[in-house]
Amino acid sequence: MGRGELTEKAWARIEPLLPPVESGGRRWRDHRQVINAILWKLRTGAPWRDLPERYGPWKTAHERLRIWTADGTWERILDQVIVKDDSVGNVEWTFSIDSSSVRAHQHSAGARKKGAAPPGGSKTFAVDGEALGRSRGGLTSKIHLAVDGRGLPMSVILTPGQAGDNPQLLPLLDQIAVGRDGPGRPGKRPDRVLADKAYSHPSTRAAMRARGIAFTSPEKSDQITRRQAKGSRGGRPPAFDPDRYADRNVVERCFNRLKQFRALATRYAKRMAYYRSEIIIATIVLWLRADLQDTP
């Protein structure tokens, strides 16, 4: 086993969640070898063509990434890993939300537009802009992330780098649906959400109250000024617990762990769908590491 590859315990967790090695009249190249190839690519940020020979043909690894992005295999693996942890009470339902900008390499630009790629290619993933923003600093993408109380990712959204943070808070929460290991509805509503001033809009606070979710976020200075200028009509200041807010740092630590994968710290993927799958794969690794640490 090489550095950064799947351990025996991690492989035992995800092997049952993968498609059969033999299906449709053909035999796939060993799943573990291919996943380790993808992990090597994420860890190093190197071009696909530089993949070491021990991982097999680079085209095989890239095609497996494409196929399992198209059929949702990566998301299903992550969902099952989270369900297992929630069933034993490891998921902490106090969520922290934040975003992080990622510099996009020049190779990430120039993806073919819809209808320009041959049938069966990557055109099925084409979206307008591919979550790339242009500014003085060049191309950027922004990762919006919701993590649980242990700092493990629960949902992710990609936008262009110049996109605002606050509009993505509710979509992040709407993505969360943790199934049960048995009967019962999926878990969707956190007990509390921690977020910085970028999310401190009155409409966001109202939406959190309507959903019955406790919300901890400091007020912006201009919001405080406007409220105080109204006098008694401005109402009371929103409740804010600095001790609880201090726990929000788990999302910052999660970004640090994700960006240990160099292909995530700098975006090289042309398609937003591929880059999101790479984030999901790294997220699976973080969940497996946490789970194996908790296993006696």
mmCIF file of C-alpha atoms in Angstrom:
data_model
loop_
_atom_site.group_PDB
_atom_site.id
_atom_site.type_symbol
_atom_site.label_atom_id
_atom_site.label_comp_id
_atom_site.label_asym_id
_atom_site.label_seq_id
_atom_site.Cartn_x
_atom_site.Cartn_y
_atom_site.Cartn_z
ATOM 1 C CA MET A 1 0.000 0.000 0.000
ATOM 2 C CA GLY A 2 1.446 3.343 -1.061
ATOM 3 C CA ARG A 3 1.166 6.676 0.716
ATOM 4 C CA GLY A 4 -2.336 8.104 0.537
ATOM 5 C CA GLU A 5 -3.894 4.881 -0.788
ATOM 6 C CA LEU A 6 -6.916 3.089 0.676
ATOM 7 C CA THR A 7 -6.148 1.085 3.792
ATOM 8 C CA GLU A 8 -7.524 -2.427 4.248
ATOM 9 C CA LYS A 9 -10.170 -1.169 6.692
ATOM 10 C CA ALA A 10 -11.204 1.696 4.413
ATOM 11 C CA TRP A 11 -11.441 -0.627 1.429
ATOM 12 C CA ALA A 12 -13.575 -3.054 3.440
ATOM 13 C CA ARG A 13 -16.000 -0.188 4.103
ATOM 14 C CA ILE A 14 -16.488 0.952 0.523
ATOM 15 C CA GLU A 15 -16.012 -2.248 -1.503
ATOM 16 C CA PRO A 16 -19.623 -3.426 -0.934
ATOM 17 C CA LEU A 17 -20.873 -0.031 -2.154
ATOM 18 C CA LEU A 18 -19.196 -0.282 -5.574
ATOM 19 C CA PRO A 19 -20.640 -1.800 -8.774
ATOM 20 C CA PRO A 20 -19.737 -5.451 -9.447
ATOM 21 C CA VAL A 21 -16.335 -5.941 -11.043
ATOM 22 C CA GLU A 22 -18.049 -8.020 -13.718
ATOM 23 C CA SER A 23 -21.138 -6.419 -15.236
ATOM 24 C CA GLY A 24 -22.661 -6.011 -18.674
ATOM 25 C CA GLY A 25 -20.587 -8.797 -20.156
ATOM 26 C CA ARG A 26 -17.254 -7.154 -19.395
ATOM 27 C CA ARG A 27 -14.792 -7.172 -16.522
ATOM 28 C CA TRP A 28 -13.740 -3.839 -15.075
ATOM 29 C CA ARG A 29 -10.176 -3.148 -14.020
ATOM 30 C CA ASP A 30 -9.758 -3.654 -10.284
ATOM 31 C CA HIS A 31 -11.782 -0.971 -8.482
ATOM 32 C CA ARG A 32 -9.258 -0.502 -5.683
ATOM 33 C CA GLN A 33 -6.406 0.087 -8.123
ATOM 34 C CA VAL A 34 -8.439 2.671 -10.022
ATOM 35 C CA ILE A 35 -9.604 4.514 -6.895
ATOM 36 C CA ASN A 36 -6.021 4.630 -5.651
ATOM 37 C CA ALA A 37 -5.072 6.108 -9.036
ATOM 38 C CA ILE A 38 -7.679 8.852 -8.614
ATOM 39 C CA LEU A 39 -6.479 9.517 -5.059
ATOM 40 C CA TRP A 40 -2.893 9.841 -6.331
ATOM 41 C CA LYS A 41 -4.103 12.401 -8.877
ATOM 42 C CA LEU A 42 -5.969 14.375 -6.200
ATOM 43 C CA ARG A 43 -3.077 14.264 -3.750
ATOM 44 C CA THR A 44 -0.393 15.389 -6.199
ATOM 45 C CA GLY A 45 -2.333 17.599 -8.607
ATOM 46 C CA ALA A 46 -0.272 16.109 -11.457
ATOM 47 C CA PRO A 47 -1.620 15.714 -15.018
ATOM 48 C CA TRP A 48 -3.491 12.492 -15.752
ATOM 49 C CA ARG A 49 -0.837 11.446 -18.259
ATOM 50 C CA ASP A 50 1.786 11.385 -15.485
ATOM 51 C CA LEU A 51 -0.054 8.639 -13.589
ATOM 52 C CA PRO A 52 2.486 5.976 -12.418
ATOM 53 C CA GLU A 53 2.342 2.651 -14.254
ATOM 54 C CA ARG A 54 1.412 0.745 -11.092
ATOM 55 C CA TYR A 55 -2.071 2.287 -11.297
ATOM 56 C CA GLY A 56 -2.734 1.138 -14.852
ATOM 57 C CA PRO A 57 -3.721 3.264 -17.868
ATOM 58 C CA TRP A 58 -4.554 6.860 -17.025
ATOM 59 C CA LYS A 59 -7.482 6.801 -19.446
ATOM 60 C CA THR A 60 -9.068 3.994 -17.412
ATOM 61 C CA ALA A 61 -8.884 6.031 -14.204
ATOM 62 C CA HIS A 62 -10.252 9.161 -15.867
ATOM 63 C CA GLU A 63 -13.063 7.192 -17.528
ATOM 64 C CA ARG A 64 -14.018 5.624 -14.185
ATOM 65 C CA LEU A 65 -14.171 9.108 -12.659
ATOM 66 C CA ARG A 66 -16.441 10.185 -15.525
ATOM 67 C CA ILE A 67 -18.745 7.159 -15.369
ATOM 68 C CA TRP A 68 -19.180 7.252 -11.606
ATOM 69 C CA THR A 69 -19.781 10.998 -11.752
ATOM 70 C CA ALA A 70 -22.546 10.420 -14.291
ATOM 71 C CA ASP A 71 -24.310 7.634 -12.373
ATOM 72 C CA GLY A 72 -23.915 9.188 -8.907
ATOM 73 C CA THR A 73 -21.695 6.451 -7.466
ATOM 74 C CA TRP A 74 -19.502 8.903 -5.528
ATOM 75 C CA GLU A 75 -22.516 10.540 -3.862
ATOM 76 C CA ARG A 76 -24.016 7.150 -2.958
ATOM 77 C CA ILE A 77 -20.774 6.063 -1.301
ATOM 78 C CA LEU A 78 -20.644 9.282 0.726
ATOM 79 C CA ASP A 79 -24.310 8.949 1.708
ATOM 80 C CA GLN A 80 -23.788 5.412 3.000
ATOM 81 C CA VAL A 81 -20.661 6.386 4.941
ATOM 82 C CA ILE A 82 -22.573 9.222 6.646
ATOM 83 C CA VAL A 83 -25.599 6.995 7.333
ATOM 84 C CA LYS A 84 -23.364 4.465 9.071
ATOM 85 C CA ASP A 85 -21.844 7.152 11.285
ATOM 86 C CA ASP A 86 -25.228 8.685 12.092
ATOM 87 C CA SER A 87 -26.611 5.271 13.064
ATOM 88 C CA VAL A 88 -23.992 4.993 15.817
ATOM 89 C CA GLY A 89 -24.420 8.603 16.918
ATOM 90 C CA ASN A 90 -21.221 10.079 15.494
ATOM 91 C CA VAL A 91 -22.801 12.801 13.343
ATOM 92 C CA GLU A 92 -23.022 16.016 15.380
ATOM 93 C CA TRP A 93 -25.999 18.069 14.224
ATOM 94 C CA THR A 94 -24.559 21.500 14.948
ATOM 95 C CA PHE A 95 -23.467 22.642 11.501
ATOM 96 C CA SER A 96 -20.946 25.274 10.501
ATOM 97 C CA ILE A 97 -21.110 26.949 7.098
ATOM 98 C CA ASP A 98 -18.520 28.932 5.183
ATOM 99 C CA SER A 99 -16.892 29.290 1.770
ATOM 100 C CA SER A 100 -13.370 29.282 0.387
ATOM 101 C CA SER A 101 -12.066 30.627 -2.904
ATOM 102 C CA VAL A 102 -9.836 28.415 -5.022
ATOM 103 C CA ARG A 103 -7.502 29.653 -7.728
ATOM 104 C CA ALA A 104 -8.281 27.936 -11.024
ATOM 105 C CA HIS A 105 -5.349 26.998 -13.224
ATOM 106 C CA GLN A 106 -5.438 28.233 -16.825
ATOM 107 C CA HIS A 107 -5.889 24.595 -17.911
ATOM 108 C CA SER A 108 -9.312 24.597 -16.258
ATOM 109 C CA ALA A 109 -10.632 27.052 -18.857
ATOM 110 C CA GLY A 110 -11.783 26.239 -22.368
ATOM 111 C CA ALA A 111 -14.227 23.381 -21.754
ATOM 112 C CA ARG A 112 -16.389 22.635 -24.777
ATOM 113 C CA LYS A 113 -19.826 24.149 -24.739
ATOM 114 C CA LYS A 114 -23.035 22.155 -24.855
ATOM 115 C CA GLY A 115 -23.423 20.259 -28.112
ATOM 116 C CA ALA A 116 -19.798 20.747 -29.129
ATOM 117 C CA ALA A 117 -18.437 17.463 -27.757
ATOM 118 C CA PRO A 118 -18.935 14.059 -29.406
ATOM 119 C CA PRO A 119 -21.781 11.832 -28.128
ATOM 120 C CA GLY A 120 -20.878 9.994 -24.931
ATOM 121 C CA GLY A 121 -18.250 12.552 -23.983
ATOM 122 C CA SER A 122 -18.276 15.080 -21.169
ATOM 123 C CA LYS A 123 -20.792 17.420 -22.779
ATOM 124 C CA THR A 124 -23.531 15.897 -20.616
ATOM 125 C CA PHE A 125 -21.888 17.692 -17.651
ATOM 126 C CA ALA A 126 -21.640 21.072 -19.383
ATOM 127 C CA VAL A 127 -23.073 24.010 -17.457
ATOM 128 C CA ASP A 128 -22.881 27.700 -18.183
ATOM 129 C CA GLY A 129 -19.633 29.141 -16.898
ATOM 130 C CA GLU A 130 -18.485 25.847 -15.292
ATOM 131 C CA ALA A 131 -18.350 27.678 -11.907
ATOM 132 C CA LEU A 132 -15.387 29.762 -13.075
ATOM 133 C CA GLY A 133 -15.215 33.450 -12.223
ATOM 134 C CA ARG A 134 -12.908 36.048 -13.739
ATOM 135 C CA SER A 135 -11.360 38.877 -11.762
ATOM 136 C CA ARG A 136 -8.096 40.788 -11.483
ATOM 137 C CA GLY A 137 -6.579 37.741 -9.832
ATOM 138 C CA GLY A 138 -7.551 35.490 -12.707
ATOM 139 C CA LEU A 139 -9.855 32.482 -12.754
ATOM 140 C CA THR A 140 -11.393 31.440 -9.431
ATOM 141 C CA SER A 141 -14.021 29.049 -8.118
ATOM 142 C CA LYS A 142 -15.663 29.134 -4.710
ATOM 143 C CA ILE A 143 -16.425 26.094 -2.548
ATOM 144 C CA HIS A 144 -19.434 26.515 -0.238
ATOM 145 C CA LEU A 145 -19.384 23.938 2.539
ATOM 146 C CA ALA A 146 -21.592 22.773 5.402
ATOM 147 C CA VAL A 147 -19.882 20.586 8.017
ATOM 148 C CA ASP A 148 -21.117 18.820 11.137
ATOM 149 C CA GLY A 149 -19.828 19.456 14.652
ATOM 150 C CA ARG A 150 -16.734 17.321 14.039
ATOM 151 C CA GLY A 151 -15.841 19.307 10.928
ATOM 152 C CA LEU A 152 -16.855 16.598 8.441
ATOM 153 C CA PRO A 153 -18.521 17.757 5.207
ATOM 154 C CA MET A 154 -22.276 17.297 4.867
ATOM 155 C CA SER A 155 -22.941 19.195 1.626
ATOM 156 C CA VAL A 156 -21.015 21.183 -0.970
ATOM 157 C CA ILE A 157 -21.894 23.720 -3.679
ATOM 158 C CA LEU A 158 -19.600 25.239 -6.309
ATOM 159 C CA THR A 159 -20.007 28.745 -7.693
ATOM 160 C CA PRO A 160 -17.837 31.260 -9.567
ATOM 161 C CA GLY A 161 -15.331 32.937 -7.305
ATOM 162 C CA GLN A 162 -17.147 36.276 -7.201
ATOM 163 C CA ALA A 163 -20.468 34.771 -6.019
ATOM 164 C CA GLY A 164 -21.831 35.856 -2.650
ATOM 165 C CA ASP A 165 -21.929 33.557 0.360
ATOM 166 C CA ASN A 166 -25.353 34.261 1.863
ATOM 167 C CA PRO A 167 -27.478 33.081 -1.127
ATOM 168 C CA GLN A 168 -25.921 29.598 -0.820
ATOM 169 C CA LEU A 169 -26.786 28.956 2.827
ATOM 170 C CA LEU A 170 -30.307 27.612 2.284
ATOM 171 C CA PRO A 171 -29.334 25.546 -0.798
ATOM 172 C CA LEU A 172 -26.561 23.947 1.284
ATOM 173 C CA LEU A 173 -29.072 22.956 3.956
ATOM 174 C CA ASP A 174 -31.567 21.746 1.349
ATOM 175 C CA GLN A 175 -28.991 19.284 0.007
ATOM 176 C CA ILE A 176 -28.694 17.497 3.342
ATOM 177 C CA ALA A 177 -30.674 14.278 3.679
ATOM 178 C CA VAL A 178 -29.052 11.709 5.962
ATOM 179 C CA GLY A 179 -30.872 8.404 5.555
ATOM 180 C CA ARG A 180 -31.622 6.072 8.433
ATOM 181 C CA ASP A 181 -30.088 2.665 9.014
ATOM 182 C CA GLY A 182 -33.617 1.273 9.155
ATOM 183 C CA PRO A 183 -37.117 2.807 8.999
ATOM 184 C CA GLY A 184 -37.646 6.526 9.402
ATOM 185 C CA ARG A 185 -37.395 9.748 7.456
ATOM 186 C CA PRO A 186 -33.983 11.120 6.450
ATOM 187 C CA GLY A 187 -32.429 13.643 8.809
ATOM 188 C CA LYS A 188 -32.481 17.068 7.184
ATOM 189 C CA ARG A 189 -32.627 19.713 9.884
ATOM 190 C CA PRO A 190 -29.599 20.569 12.031
ATOM 191 C CA ASP A 191 -30.098 21.628 15.628
ATOM 192 C CA ARG A 192 -28.066 24.793 15.095
ATOM 193 C CA VAL A 193 -26.173 26.563 12.310
ATOM 194 C CA LEU A 194 -23.033 28.605 12.939
ATOM 195 C CA ALA A 195 -21.989 31.145 10.301
ATOM 196 C CA ASP A 196 -19.913 34.307 10.050
ATOM 197 C CA LYS A 197 -21.081 37.859 9.250
ATOM 198 C CA ALA A 198 -21.398 37.120 5.536
ATOM 199 C CA TYR A 199 -24.592 35.173 6.349
ATOM 200 C CA SER A 200 -26.003 37.668 8.848
ATOM 201 C CA HIS A 201 -28.862 38.998 6.724
ATOM 202 C CA PRO A 202 -32.309 39.536 8.276
ATOM 203 C CA SER A 203 -33.908 37.361 5.590
ATOM 204 C CA THR A 204 -31.571 34.512 6.515
ATOM 205 C CA ARG A 205 -32.443 34.826 10.187
ATOM 206 C CA ALA A 206 -36.137 34.789 9.293
ATOM 207 C CA ALA A 207 -35.667 31.679 7.166
ATOM 208 C CA MET A 208 -33.864 29.925 10.007
ATOM 209 C CA ARG A 209 -36.692 30.780 12.425
ATOM 210 C CA ALA A 210 -39.261 29.484 9.941
ATOM 211 C CA ARG A 211 -37.389 26.188 9.765
ATOM 212 C CA GLY A 212 -37.011 25.932 13.518
ATOM 213 C CA ILE A 213 -33.204 26.021 13.333
ATOM 214 C CA ALA A 214 -31.197 27.930 15.930
ATOM 215 C CA PHE A 215 -28.850 30.356 14.172
ATOM 216 C CA THR A 216 -25.660 31.863 15.595
ATOM 217 C CA SER A 217 -24.049 34.643 13.570
ATOM 218 C CA PRO A 218 -22.686 38.071 14.549
ATOM 219 C CA GLU A 219 -24.399 41.167 13.192
ATOM 220 C CA LYS A 220 -22.678 43.345 10.625
ATOM 221 C CA SER A 221 -21.836 46.860 11.776
ATOM 222 C CA ASP A 222 -24.157 48.475 9.204
ATOM 223 C CA GLN A 223 -27.038 46.269 10.365
ATOM 224 C CA ILE A 224 -26.426 47.337 13.955
ATOM 225 C CA THR A 225 -26.395 51.007 12.897
ATOM 226 C CA ARG A 226 -29.674 50.721 10.977
ATOM 227 C CA ARG A 227 -31.391 48.876 13.816
ATOM 228 C CA GLN A 228 -30.260 51.412 16.425
ATOM 229 C CA ALA A 229 -31.297 54.325 14.190
ATOM 230 C CA LYS A 230 -34.888 53.032 14.293
ATOM 231 C CA GLY A 231 -34.960 53.186 18.077
ATOM 232 C CA SER A 232 -37.598 50.998 19.671
ATOM 233 C CA ARG A 233 -38.958 50.135 16.201
ATOM 234 C CA GLY A 234 -35.644 48.463 15.367
ATOM 235 C CA GLY A 235 -36.372 45.631 17.746
ATOM 236 C CA ARG A 236 -33.998 43.711 19.948
ATOM 237 C CA PRO A 237 -30.583 42.611 18.717
ATOM 238 C CA PRO A 238 -30.466 38.972 17.661
ATOM 239 C CA ALA A 239 -29.197 36.567 20.288
ATOM 240 C CA PHE A 240 -25.513 35.801 19.938
ATOM 241 C CA ASP A 241 -23.451 33.369 22.016
ATOM 242 C CA PRO A 242 -19.706 33.931 21.456
ATOM 243 C CA ASP A 243 -18.828 30.637 23.134
ATOM 244 C CA ARG A 244 -20.968 28.677 20.693
ATOM 245 C CA TYR A 245 -19.723 30.772 17.792
ATOM 246 C CA ALA A 246 -16.141 29.783 18.646
ATOM 247 C CA ASP A 247 -17.013 26.236 17.500
ATOM 248 C CA ARG A 248 -17.393 27.539 13.936
ATOM 249 C CA ASN A 249 -13.664 27.040 13.397
ATOM 250 C CA VAL A 250 -14.334 23.388 12.487
ATOM 251 C CA VAL A 251 -15.330 24.456 8.969
ATOM 252 C CA GLU A 252 -12.036 26.343 8.555
ATOM 253 C CA ARG A 253 -10.140 23.241 9.652
ATOM 254 C CA CYS A 254 -12.124 21.175 7.165
ATOM 255 C CA PHE A 255 -11.067 23.455 4.309
ATOM 256 C CA ASN A 256 -7.462 23.030 5.453
ATOM 257 C CA ARG A 257 -7.788 19.241 5.302
ATOM 258 C CA LEU A 258 -9.462 19.295 1.901
ATOM 259 C CA LYS A 259 -6.761 21.535 0.481
ATOM 260 C CA GLN A 260 -4.109 19.024 1.459
ATOM 261 C CA PHE A 261 -5.257 17.460 -1.811
ATOM 262 C CA ARG A 262 -3.370 19.650 -4.267
ATOM 263 C CA ALA A 263 -5.875 19.085 -7.068
ATOM 264 C CA LEU A 264 -8.461 20.768 -4.798
ATOM 265 C CA ALA A 265 -6.254 23.602 -3.540
ATOM 266 C CA THR A 266 -5.827 24.586 -7.201
ATOM 267 C CA ARG A 267 -8.551 23.686 -9.664
ATOM 268 C CA TYR A 268 -7.349 21.929 -12.820
ATOM 269 C CA ALA A 269 -10.601 20.230 -13.907
ATOM 270 C CA LYS A 270 -12.383 21.899 -16.795
ATOM 271 C CA ARG A 271 -15.808 20.558 -15.859
ATOM 272 C CA MET A 272 -17.468 21.706 -12.659
ATOM 273 C CA ALA A 273 -18.981 18.208 -12.313
ATOM 274 C CA TYR A 274 -15.530 16.595 -12.266
ATOM 275 C CA TYR A 275 -14.161 19.086 -9.759
ATOM 276 C CA ARG A 276 -17.175 18.528 -7.499
ATOM 277 C CA SER A 277 -16.660 14.752 -7.734
ATOM 278 C CA GLU A 278 -13.045 15.242 -6.697
ATOM 279 C CA ILE A 279 -14.250 17.157 -3.627
ATOM 280 C CA ILE A 280 -16.749 14.372 -2.861
ATOM 281 C CA ILE A 281 -13.985 11.732 -3.120
ATOM 282 C CA ALA A 282 -11.773 13.713 -0.723
ATOM 283 C CA THR A 283 -14.791 14.073 1.575
ATOM 284 C CA ILE A 284 -15.270 10.293 1.584
ATOM 285 C CA VAL A 285 -11.623 9.932 2.622
ATOM 286 C CA LEU A 286 -12.120 12.376 5.523
ATOM 287 C CA TRP A 287 -15.193 10.475 6.749
ATOM 288 C CA LEU A 288 -13.405 7.135 6.508
ATOM 289 C CA ARG A 289 -10.404 8.477 8.421
ATOM 290 C CA ALA A 290 -12.648 9.793 11.205
ATOM 291 C CA ASP A 291 -14.620 6.551 11.328
ATOM 292 C CA LEU A 292 -11.494 4.385 11.529
ATOM 293 C CA GLN A 293 -10.070 6.591 14.297
ATOM 294 C CA ASP A 294 -13.248 6.038 16.324
ATOM 295 C CA THR A 295 -13.172 2.269 15.741
ATOM 296 C CA PRO A 296 -11.640 0.452 18.733
#
